[in-house]
Coordinates of C-alpha atoms and ligand atoms in Angstrom, one line a residue:
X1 CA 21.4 19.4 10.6
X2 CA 18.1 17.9 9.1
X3 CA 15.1 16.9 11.8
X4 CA 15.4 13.0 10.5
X5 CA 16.1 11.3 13.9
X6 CA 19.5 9.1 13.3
X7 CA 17.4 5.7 13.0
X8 CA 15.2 6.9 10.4
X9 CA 13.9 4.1 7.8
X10 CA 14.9 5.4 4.5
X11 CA 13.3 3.0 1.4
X12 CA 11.4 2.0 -0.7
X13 CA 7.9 0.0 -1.9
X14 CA 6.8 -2.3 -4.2
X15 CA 4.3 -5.4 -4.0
X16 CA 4.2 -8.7 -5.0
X17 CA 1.6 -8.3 -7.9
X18 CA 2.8 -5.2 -9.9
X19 CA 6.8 -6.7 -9.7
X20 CA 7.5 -10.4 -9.2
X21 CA 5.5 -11.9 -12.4
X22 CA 6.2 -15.8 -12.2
X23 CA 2.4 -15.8 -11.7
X24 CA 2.1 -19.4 -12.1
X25 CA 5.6 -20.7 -11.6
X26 CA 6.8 -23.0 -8.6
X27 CA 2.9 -23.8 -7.7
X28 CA 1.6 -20.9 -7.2
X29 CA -2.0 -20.0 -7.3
X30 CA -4.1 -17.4 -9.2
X31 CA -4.4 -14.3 -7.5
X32 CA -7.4 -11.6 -8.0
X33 CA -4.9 -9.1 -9.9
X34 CA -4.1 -12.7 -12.7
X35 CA -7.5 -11.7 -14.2
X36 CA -7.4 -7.9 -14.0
X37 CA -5.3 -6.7 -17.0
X38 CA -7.4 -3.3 -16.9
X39 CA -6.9 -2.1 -13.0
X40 CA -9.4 -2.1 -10.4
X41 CA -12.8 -0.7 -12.6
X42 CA -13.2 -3.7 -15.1
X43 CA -14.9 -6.9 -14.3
X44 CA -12.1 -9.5 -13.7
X45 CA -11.5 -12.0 -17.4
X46 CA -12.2 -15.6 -16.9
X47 CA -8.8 -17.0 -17.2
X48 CA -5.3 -15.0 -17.2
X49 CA -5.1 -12.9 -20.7
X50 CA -2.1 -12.1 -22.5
X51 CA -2.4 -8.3 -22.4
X52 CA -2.5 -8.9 -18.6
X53 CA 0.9 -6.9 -17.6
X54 CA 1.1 -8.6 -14.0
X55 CA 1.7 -12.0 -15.3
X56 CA 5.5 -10.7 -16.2
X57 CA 5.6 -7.8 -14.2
X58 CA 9.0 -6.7 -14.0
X59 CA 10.1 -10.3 -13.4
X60 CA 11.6 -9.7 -9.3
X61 CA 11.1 -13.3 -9.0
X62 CA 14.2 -13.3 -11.1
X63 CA 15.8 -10.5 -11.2
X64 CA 15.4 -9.7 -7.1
X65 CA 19.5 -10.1 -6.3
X66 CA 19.4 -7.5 -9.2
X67 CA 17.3 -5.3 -7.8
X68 CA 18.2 -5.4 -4.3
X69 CA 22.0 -4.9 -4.7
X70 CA 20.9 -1.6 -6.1
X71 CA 18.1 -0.9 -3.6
X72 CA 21.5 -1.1 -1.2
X73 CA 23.8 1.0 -3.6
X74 CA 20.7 3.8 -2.9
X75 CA 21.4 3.4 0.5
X76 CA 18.4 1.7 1.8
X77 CA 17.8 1.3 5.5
X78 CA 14.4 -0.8 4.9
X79 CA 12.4 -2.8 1.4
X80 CA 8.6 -2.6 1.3
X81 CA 7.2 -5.6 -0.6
X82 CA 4.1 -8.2 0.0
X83 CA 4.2 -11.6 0.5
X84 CA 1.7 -13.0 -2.4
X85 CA -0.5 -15.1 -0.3
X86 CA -1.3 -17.5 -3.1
X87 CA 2.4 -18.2 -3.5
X88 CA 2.1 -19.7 0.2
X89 CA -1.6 -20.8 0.1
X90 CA -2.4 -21.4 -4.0
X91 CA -6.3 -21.7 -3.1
X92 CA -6.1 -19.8 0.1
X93 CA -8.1 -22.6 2.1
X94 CA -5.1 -25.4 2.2
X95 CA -3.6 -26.7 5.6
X96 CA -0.5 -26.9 4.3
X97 CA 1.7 -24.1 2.6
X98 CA 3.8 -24.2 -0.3
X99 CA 7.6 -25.1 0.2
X100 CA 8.7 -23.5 -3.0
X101 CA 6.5 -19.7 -2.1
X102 CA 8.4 -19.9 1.3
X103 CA 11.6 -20.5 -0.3
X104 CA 11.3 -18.1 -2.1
X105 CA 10.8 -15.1 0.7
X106 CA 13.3 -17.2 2.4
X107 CA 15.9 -16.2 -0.5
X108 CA 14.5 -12.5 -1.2
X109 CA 14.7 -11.6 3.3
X110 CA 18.3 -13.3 2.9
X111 CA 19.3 -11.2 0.2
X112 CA 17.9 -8.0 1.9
X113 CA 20.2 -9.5 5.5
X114 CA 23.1 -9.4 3.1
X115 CA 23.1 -5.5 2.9
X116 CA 22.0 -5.1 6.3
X117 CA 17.9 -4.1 4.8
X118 CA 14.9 -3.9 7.2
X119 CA 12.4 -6.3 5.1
X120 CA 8.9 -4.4 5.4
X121 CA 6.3 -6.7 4.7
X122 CA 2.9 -6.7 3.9
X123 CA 0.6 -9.9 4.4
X124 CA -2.1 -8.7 2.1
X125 CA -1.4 -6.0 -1.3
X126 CA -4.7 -6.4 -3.5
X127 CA -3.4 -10.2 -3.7
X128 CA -6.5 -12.2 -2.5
X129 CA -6.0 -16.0 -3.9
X130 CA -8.5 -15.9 -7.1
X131 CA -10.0 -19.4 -5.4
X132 CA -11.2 -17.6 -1.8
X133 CA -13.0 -15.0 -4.1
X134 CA -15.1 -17.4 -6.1
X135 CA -15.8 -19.5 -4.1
X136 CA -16.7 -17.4 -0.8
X137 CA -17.2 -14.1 -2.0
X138 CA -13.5 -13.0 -0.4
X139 CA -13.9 -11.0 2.4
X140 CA -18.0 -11.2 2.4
X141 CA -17.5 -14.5 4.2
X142 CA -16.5 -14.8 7.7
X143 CA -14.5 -18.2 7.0
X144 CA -11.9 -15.6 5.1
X145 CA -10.5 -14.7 8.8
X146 CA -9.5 -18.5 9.6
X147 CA -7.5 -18.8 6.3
X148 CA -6.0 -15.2 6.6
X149 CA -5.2 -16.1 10.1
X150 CA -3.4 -19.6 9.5
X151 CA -1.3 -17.6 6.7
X152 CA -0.3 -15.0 9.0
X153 CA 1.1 -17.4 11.7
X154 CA 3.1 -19.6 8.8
X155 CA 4.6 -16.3 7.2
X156 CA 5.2 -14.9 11.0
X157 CA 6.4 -18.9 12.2
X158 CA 8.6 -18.7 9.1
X159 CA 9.9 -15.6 8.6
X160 CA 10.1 -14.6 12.7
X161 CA 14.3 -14.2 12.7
X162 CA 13.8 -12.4 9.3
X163 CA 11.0 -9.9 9.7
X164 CA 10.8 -7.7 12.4
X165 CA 8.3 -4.9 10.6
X166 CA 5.0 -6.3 9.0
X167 CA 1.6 -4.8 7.8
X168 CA -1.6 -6.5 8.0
X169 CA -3.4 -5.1 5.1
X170 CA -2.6 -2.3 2.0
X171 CA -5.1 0.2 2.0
X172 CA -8.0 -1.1 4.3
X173 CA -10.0 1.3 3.5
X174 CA -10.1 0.9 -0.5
X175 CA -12.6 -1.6 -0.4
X176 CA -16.2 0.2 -0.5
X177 CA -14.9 1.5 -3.3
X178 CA -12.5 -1.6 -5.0
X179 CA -14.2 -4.6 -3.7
X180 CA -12.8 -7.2 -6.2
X181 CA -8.9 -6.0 -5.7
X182 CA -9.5 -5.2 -2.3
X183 CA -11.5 -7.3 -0.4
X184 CA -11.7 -10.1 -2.9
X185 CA -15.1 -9.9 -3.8
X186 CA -16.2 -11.2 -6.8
X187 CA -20.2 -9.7 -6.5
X188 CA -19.9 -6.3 -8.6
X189 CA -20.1 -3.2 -6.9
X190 CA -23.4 -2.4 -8.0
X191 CA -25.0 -5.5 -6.6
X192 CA -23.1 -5.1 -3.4
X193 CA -25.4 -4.4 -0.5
X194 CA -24.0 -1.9 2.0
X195 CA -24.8 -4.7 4.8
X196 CA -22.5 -7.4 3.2
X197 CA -20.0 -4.5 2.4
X198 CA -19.4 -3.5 5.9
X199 CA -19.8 -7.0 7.4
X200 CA -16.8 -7.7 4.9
X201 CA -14.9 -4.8 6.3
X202 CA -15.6 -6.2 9.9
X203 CA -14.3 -9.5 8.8
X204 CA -11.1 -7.8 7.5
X205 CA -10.5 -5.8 10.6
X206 CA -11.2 -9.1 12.8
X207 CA -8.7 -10.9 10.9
X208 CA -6.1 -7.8 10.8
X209 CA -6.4 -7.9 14.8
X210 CA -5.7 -11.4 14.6
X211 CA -2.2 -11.1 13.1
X212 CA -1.7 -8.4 15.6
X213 CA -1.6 -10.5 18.1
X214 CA -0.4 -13.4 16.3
X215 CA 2.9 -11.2 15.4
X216 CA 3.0 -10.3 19.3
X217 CA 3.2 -13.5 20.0
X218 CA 5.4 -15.2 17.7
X219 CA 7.9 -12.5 17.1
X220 CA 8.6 -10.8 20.5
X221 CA 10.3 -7.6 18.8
X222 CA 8.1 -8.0 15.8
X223 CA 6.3 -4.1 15.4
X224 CA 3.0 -4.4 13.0
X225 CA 0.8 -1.5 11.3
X226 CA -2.1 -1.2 9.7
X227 CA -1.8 0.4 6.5
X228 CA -4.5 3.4 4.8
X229 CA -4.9 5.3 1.7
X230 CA -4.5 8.5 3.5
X231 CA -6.1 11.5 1.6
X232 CA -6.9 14.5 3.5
X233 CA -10.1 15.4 2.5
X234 CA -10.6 19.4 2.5
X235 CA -14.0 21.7 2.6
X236 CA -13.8 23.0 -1.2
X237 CA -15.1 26.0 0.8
X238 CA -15.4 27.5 4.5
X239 CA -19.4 26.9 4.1
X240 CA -20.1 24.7 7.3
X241 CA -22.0 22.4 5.4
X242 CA -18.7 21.7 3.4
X243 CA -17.1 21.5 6.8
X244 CA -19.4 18.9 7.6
X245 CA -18.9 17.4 4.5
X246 CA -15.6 16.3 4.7
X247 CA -15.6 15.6 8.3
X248 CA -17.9 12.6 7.2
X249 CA -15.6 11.8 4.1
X250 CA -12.4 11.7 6.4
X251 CA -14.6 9.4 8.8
X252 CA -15.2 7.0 5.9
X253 CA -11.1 6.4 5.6
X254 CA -10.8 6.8 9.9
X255 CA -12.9 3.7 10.4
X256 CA -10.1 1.7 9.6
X257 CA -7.8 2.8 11.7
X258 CA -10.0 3.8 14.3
X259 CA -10.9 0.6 14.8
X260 CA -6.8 -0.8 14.3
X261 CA -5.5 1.2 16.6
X262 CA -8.2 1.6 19.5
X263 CA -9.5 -1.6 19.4
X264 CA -13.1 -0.5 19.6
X265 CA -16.1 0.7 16.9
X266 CA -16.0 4.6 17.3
X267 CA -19.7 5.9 18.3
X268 CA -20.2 7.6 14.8
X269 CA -20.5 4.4 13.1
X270 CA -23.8 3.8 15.0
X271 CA -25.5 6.6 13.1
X272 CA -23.7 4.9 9.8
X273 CA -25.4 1.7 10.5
X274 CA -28.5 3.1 11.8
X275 CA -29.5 5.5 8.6
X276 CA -28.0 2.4 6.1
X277 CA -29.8 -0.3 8.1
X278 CA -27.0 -2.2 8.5
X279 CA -27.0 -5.1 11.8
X280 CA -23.4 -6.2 12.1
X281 CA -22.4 -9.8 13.1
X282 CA -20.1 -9.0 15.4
X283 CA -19.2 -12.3 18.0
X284 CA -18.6 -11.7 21.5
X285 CA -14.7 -13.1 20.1
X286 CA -14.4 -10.5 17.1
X287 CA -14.6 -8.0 20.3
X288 CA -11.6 -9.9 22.2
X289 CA -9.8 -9.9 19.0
X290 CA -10.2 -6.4 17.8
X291 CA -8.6 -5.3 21.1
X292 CA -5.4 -6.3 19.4
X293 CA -4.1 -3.2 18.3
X294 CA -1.6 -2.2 16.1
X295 CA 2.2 -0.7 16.9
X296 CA 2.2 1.6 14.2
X297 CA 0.2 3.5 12.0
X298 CA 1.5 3.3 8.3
X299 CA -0.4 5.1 5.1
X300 CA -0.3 6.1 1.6
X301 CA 0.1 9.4 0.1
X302 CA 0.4 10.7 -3.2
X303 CA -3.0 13.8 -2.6
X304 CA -5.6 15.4 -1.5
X305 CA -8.8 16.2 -2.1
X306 CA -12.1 18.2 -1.3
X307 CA -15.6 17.8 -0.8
X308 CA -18.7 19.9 -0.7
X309 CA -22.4 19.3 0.4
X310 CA -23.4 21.1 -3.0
X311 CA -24.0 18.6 -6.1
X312 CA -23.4 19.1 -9.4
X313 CA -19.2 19.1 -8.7
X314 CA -17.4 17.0 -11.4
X315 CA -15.0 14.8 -9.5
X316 CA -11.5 14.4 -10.3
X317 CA -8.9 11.2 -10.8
X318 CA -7.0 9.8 -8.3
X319 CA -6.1 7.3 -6.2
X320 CA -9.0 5.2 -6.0
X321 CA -11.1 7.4 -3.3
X322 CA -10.4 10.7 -5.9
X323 CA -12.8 13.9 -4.8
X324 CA -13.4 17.0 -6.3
X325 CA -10.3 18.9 -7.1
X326 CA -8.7 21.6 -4.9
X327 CA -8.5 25.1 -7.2
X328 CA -5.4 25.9 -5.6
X329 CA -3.3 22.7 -6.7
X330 CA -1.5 21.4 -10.0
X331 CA -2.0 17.5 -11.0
X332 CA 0.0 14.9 -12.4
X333 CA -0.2 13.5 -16.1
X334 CA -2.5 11.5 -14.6
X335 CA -4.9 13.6 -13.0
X336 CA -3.4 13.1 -9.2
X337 CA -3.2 16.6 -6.9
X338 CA 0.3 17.2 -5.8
X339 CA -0.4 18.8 -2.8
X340 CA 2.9 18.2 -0.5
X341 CA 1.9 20.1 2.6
X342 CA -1.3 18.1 2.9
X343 CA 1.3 15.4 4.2
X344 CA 2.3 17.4 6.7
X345 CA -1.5 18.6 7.7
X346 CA -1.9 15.0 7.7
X347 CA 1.0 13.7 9.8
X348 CA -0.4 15.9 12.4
X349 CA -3.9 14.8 12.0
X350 CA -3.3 11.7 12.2
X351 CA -0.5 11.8 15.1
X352 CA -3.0 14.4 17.4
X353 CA -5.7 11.6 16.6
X354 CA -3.7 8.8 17.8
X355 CA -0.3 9.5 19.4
X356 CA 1.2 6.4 17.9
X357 CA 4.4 6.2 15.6
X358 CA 3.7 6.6 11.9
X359 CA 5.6 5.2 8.9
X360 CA 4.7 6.6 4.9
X361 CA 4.7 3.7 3.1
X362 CA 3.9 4.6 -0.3
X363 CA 4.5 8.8 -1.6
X364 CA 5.9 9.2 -5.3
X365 CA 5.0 10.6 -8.5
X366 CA 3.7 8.6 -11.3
X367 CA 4.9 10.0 -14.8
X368 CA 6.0 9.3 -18.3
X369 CA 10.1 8.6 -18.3
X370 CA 11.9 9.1 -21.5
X371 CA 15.2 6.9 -21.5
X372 CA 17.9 8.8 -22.8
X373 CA 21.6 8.3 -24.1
X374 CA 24.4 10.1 -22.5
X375 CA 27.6 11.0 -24.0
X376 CA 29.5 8.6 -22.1
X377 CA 26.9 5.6 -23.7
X378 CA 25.4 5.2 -20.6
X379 CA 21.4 5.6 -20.8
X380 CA 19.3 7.3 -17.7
X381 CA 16.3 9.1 -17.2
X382 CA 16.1 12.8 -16.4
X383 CA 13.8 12.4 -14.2
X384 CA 13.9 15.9 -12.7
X385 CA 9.7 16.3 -12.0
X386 CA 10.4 13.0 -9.8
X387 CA 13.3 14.4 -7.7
X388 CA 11.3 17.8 -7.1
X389 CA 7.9 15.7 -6.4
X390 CA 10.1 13.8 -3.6
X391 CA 11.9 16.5 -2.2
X392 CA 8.6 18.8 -1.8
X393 CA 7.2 16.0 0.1
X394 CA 10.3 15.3 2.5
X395 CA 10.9 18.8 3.1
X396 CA 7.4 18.5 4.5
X397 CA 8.1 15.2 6.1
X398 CA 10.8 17.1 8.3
X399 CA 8.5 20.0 9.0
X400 CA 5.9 17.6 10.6
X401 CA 8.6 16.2 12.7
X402 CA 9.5 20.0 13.8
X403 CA 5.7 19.4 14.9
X404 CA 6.8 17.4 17.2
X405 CA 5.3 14.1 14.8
X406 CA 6.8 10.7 15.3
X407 CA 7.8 9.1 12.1
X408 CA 9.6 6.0 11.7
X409 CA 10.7 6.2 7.9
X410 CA 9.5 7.6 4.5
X411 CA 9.2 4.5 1.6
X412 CA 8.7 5.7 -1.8
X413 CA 6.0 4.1 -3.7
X414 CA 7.9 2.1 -6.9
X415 CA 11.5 2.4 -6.8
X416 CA 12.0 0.4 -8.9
X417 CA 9.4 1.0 -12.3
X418 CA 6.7 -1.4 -11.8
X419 CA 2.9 -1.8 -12.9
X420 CA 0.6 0.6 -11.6
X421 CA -1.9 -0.4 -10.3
X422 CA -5.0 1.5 -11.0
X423 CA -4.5 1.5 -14.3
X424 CA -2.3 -1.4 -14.7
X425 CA 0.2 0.3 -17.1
X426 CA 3.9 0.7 -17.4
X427 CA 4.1 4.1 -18.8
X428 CA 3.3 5.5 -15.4
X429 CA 6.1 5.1 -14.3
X430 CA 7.1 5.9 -10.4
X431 CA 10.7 4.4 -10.0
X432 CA 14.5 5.9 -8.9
X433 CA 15.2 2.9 -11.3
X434 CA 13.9 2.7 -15.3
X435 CA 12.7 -1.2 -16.4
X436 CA 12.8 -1.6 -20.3
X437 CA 9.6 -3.0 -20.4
X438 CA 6.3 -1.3 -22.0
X439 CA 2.8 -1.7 -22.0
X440 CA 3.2 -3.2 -25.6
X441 CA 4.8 -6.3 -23.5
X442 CA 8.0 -4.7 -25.2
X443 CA 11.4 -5.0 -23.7
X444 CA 14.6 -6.3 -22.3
X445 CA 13.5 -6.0 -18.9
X446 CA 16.9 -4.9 -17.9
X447 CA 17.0 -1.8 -15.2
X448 CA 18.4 1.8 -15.9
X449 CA 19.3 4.4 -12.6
X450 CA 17.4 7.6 -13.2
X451 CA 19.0 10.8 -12.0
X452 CA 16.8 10.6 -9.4
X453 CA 18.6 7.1 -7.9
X454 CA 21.4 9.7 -7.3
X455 CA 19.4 11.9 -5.9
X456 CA 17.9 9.4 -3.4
X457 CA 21.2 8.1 -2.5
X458 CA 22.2 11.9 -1.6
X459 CA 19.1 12.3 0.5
X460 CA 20.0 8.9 2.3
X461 CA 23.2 9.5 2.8
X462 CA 22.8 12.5 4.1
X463 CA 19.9 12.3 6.5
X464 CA 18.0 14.9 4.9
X465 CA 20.2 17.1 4.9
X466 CA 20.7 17.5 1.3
X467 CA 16.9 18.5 1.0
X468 CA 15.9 21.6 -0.8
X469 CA 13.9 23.8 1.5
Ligands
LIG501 C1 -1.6 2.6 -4.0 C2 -1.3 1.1 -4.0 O1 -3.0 2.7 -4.2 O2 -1.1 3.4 -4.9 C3 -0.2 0.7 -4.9 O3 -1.1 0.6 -2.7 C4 -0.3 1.6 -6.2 O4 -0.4 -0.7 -5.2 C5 -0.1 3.0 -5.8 O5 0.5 1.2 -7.2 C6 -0.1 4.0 -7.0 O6 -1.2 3.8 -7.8 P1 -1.0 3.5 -9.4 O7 -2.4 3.2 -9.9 O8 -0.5 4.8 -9.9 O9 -0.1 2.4 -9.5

């Protein structure tokens, strides 16, 4: 018998912006990721371009029944997706919501209710309405937490008998790094002062306590997270000055949830503010609000990294935050370190640090599928990198919870093919389930199961118990 506890949340992940498509269809607005064909290191175009792979995505505004029917066939006990906040609010800043954006969650939570799937959603995925980041610098201005905060309650008013899981924000802590995609704000990076940067991230982490207790108090079993990029960060030697090094890297992506899930500023970011000269606004009611913690912890993981205090390293690729690399691991195509017991490490880290549930939203590998014809006419992809990938990392899953870790479910990143996000490609490819569509604009859109959608459904079935140790 497998560690999985019986209730375990098998599933999977997408968001709004690398799947629906319909980016202007039934009113909604233009989001951030409209005028980002090239990922999150370009400047943003001025209006939506052709070559802009989002716009069409893999067309789940359509095809979602689709989709969903075969999310069930793998067995799945809960859907991660986004709610594309400019479908509800197209300018972000309106009183009134969109009927037609609602509807259409409406019709997507109903179809999940028909197979008996846990919706998992996410308020905010890299979605900020293109409007709020014009015209107040996104999260730069405090007025951002009023607008986030009236979308929160409609979803959360909406949605209550439908949505029991939610998460506040994707990745928090990208946004030093990503402003534009992240925090919505449209001042490059380079003329980003560290002051506005972190009074940004304060505004964020206001407005994520917010819907914490907004959730708390319109959906009495409504459970809400906060969501990291987690990536352990490693000494790339035992030198204590490495030591130290990382420590202060790991504190950069633990003063998120620090913050999320104690409700108070931890005492190292007094030094941070102190040697960067930053003076945070912070109102005597951000302080009442940010006591609004969350009920679960979720994150990200596809790698790790390392650091060191000596210059002169070259720094690898990865996901967004990226490091120098670890000698010891391989990479994918892409350049991302498959390191599947740094999950585990960081399960435990992150449990010993704050003894509340965790969930692993996002964990996959990103690679180029080759769509093959059987003998029996049927085509599939033999996706055997994928299913090894997944099972390292869940074998690892069930050795943290032999730790004594509490997990509430594993959702792989991209079940269904999608557009990356980084890079904003198709060829990276993360799903159980193939899309004919290409970075040409190619394709039939029509979906393919990939041995690994077999694979999956074992796994599921099972309980982990089908897992390769
Ligand atoms: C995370 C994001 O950064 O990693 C996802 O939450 C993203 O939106 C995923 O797709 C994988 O990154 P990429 O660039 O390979 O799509």
């Amino acid at each position: 018998m497998s560690n999985f506890p019986k209730d375990f949340l098998w599933g999977g992940a997408i968001a709004a912006n690398q799947a629906e498509g319909a980016y202007n269809l039934d009113g909604k607005g233009l989001s951030v990721q409209d005028v980002a064909p090239k990922g999150w290191k370009d400047r943003p175009t001025e209006e939506p371009t052709e070559d802009n792979l989002k716009l069409v995505g893999i067309d789940f505004y359509h095809r979602y029944k689709e989709d969903i029917k075969l999310f069930a066939e793998m067995g799945f006990k809960v859907f991660r997706l986004s709610i594309a906040w400019s479908r509800i609010f197209p300018k972000g800043d309106e009183l009134e919501p969109n009927e037609a954006g609602l509807a259409f969650y409406d019709n997507v939570f109903d179809e999940c209710a028909k197979y008996g799937i846990e919706p998992l959603v996410t308020l905010s995925h890299y979605e900020t309405p293109l409007y709020l980041s014009k015209t107040y610098d996104g999260w730069k201005s405090r007025e951002l937490i009023g607008f986030f905060e009236h979308y929160a309650r409609t979803v959360f008013n909406r949605y209550k008998d439908k949505v029991k899981y939610w998460i506040t924000f994707n990745e928090i802590n990208s946004i030093s790094h990503a402003p534009l995609l992240s925090g919505g704000i449209y001042t490059p990076l380079a003329e980003l002062s560290q002051q506005d940067l972190y009074q940004a991230m304060h505004h964020e982490l206001v407005a994520s306590a917010k819907a914490v207790k907004a959730c708390h108090e319109i959906i009495p079993n409504g459970q809400i997270g906060c969501m990291i990029l987690g990536m352990p960060v490693y000494p790339l030697t035992p030198a204590p000055k490495d030591v130290l090094k990382s420590l202060a890297a790991e504190r950069d992506n633990y003063y998120f949830s620090d913050i999320q899930v104690r409700g108070y500023y931890p005492t190292y970011t007094n030094r941070i503010f102190k040697e960067n000269n930053i003076q945070l606004e912070i109102l005597e009611d951000d302080i009442e609000s940010l006591k609004h913690t969350v009920d679960f912890i979720s994150f990200s993981y596809y790698m790790s990294t390392c650091e060191s205090a000596e210059p002169g390293h070259e720094t690898g690729e990865g996901n967004i935050l990226g490091g120098i690399p670890n000698p010891y691991l391989e990479a994918s195509e892409w350049g991302w370190q498959i390191d599947p017991e740094g999950l585990r490490y960081y399960l435990n880290n992150l449990y010993d640090r704050y003894q509340k549930p965790l969930f692993i939203v996002e964990n996959g590998l990103g690679a180029v599928d080759e769509l093959v014809e059987l003998a029996d006419g049927t085509k599939t992809v033999q996706d055997d990198y994928r299913i090894q990938y997944m099972n390292d990392h869940l074998v690892q899953v069930e050795e943290a919870l032999e730790d004594g870790v509490e997990i509430m479910g594993y959702t792989s990143w991209g079940c269904i093919d999608l557009v990356s996000f980084t890079t904003a490609e198709l060829k990276k490819r993360y799903g159980m389930i193939y899309v004919d569509r290409n970075d040409d604009g190619s394709g039939t859109l029509e979906r393919f199961k990939k041995k690994s959608f077999n694979w999956y459904k074992k796994v599921i079935e099972t309980n982990g118990d089908s897992l390769k140790k």
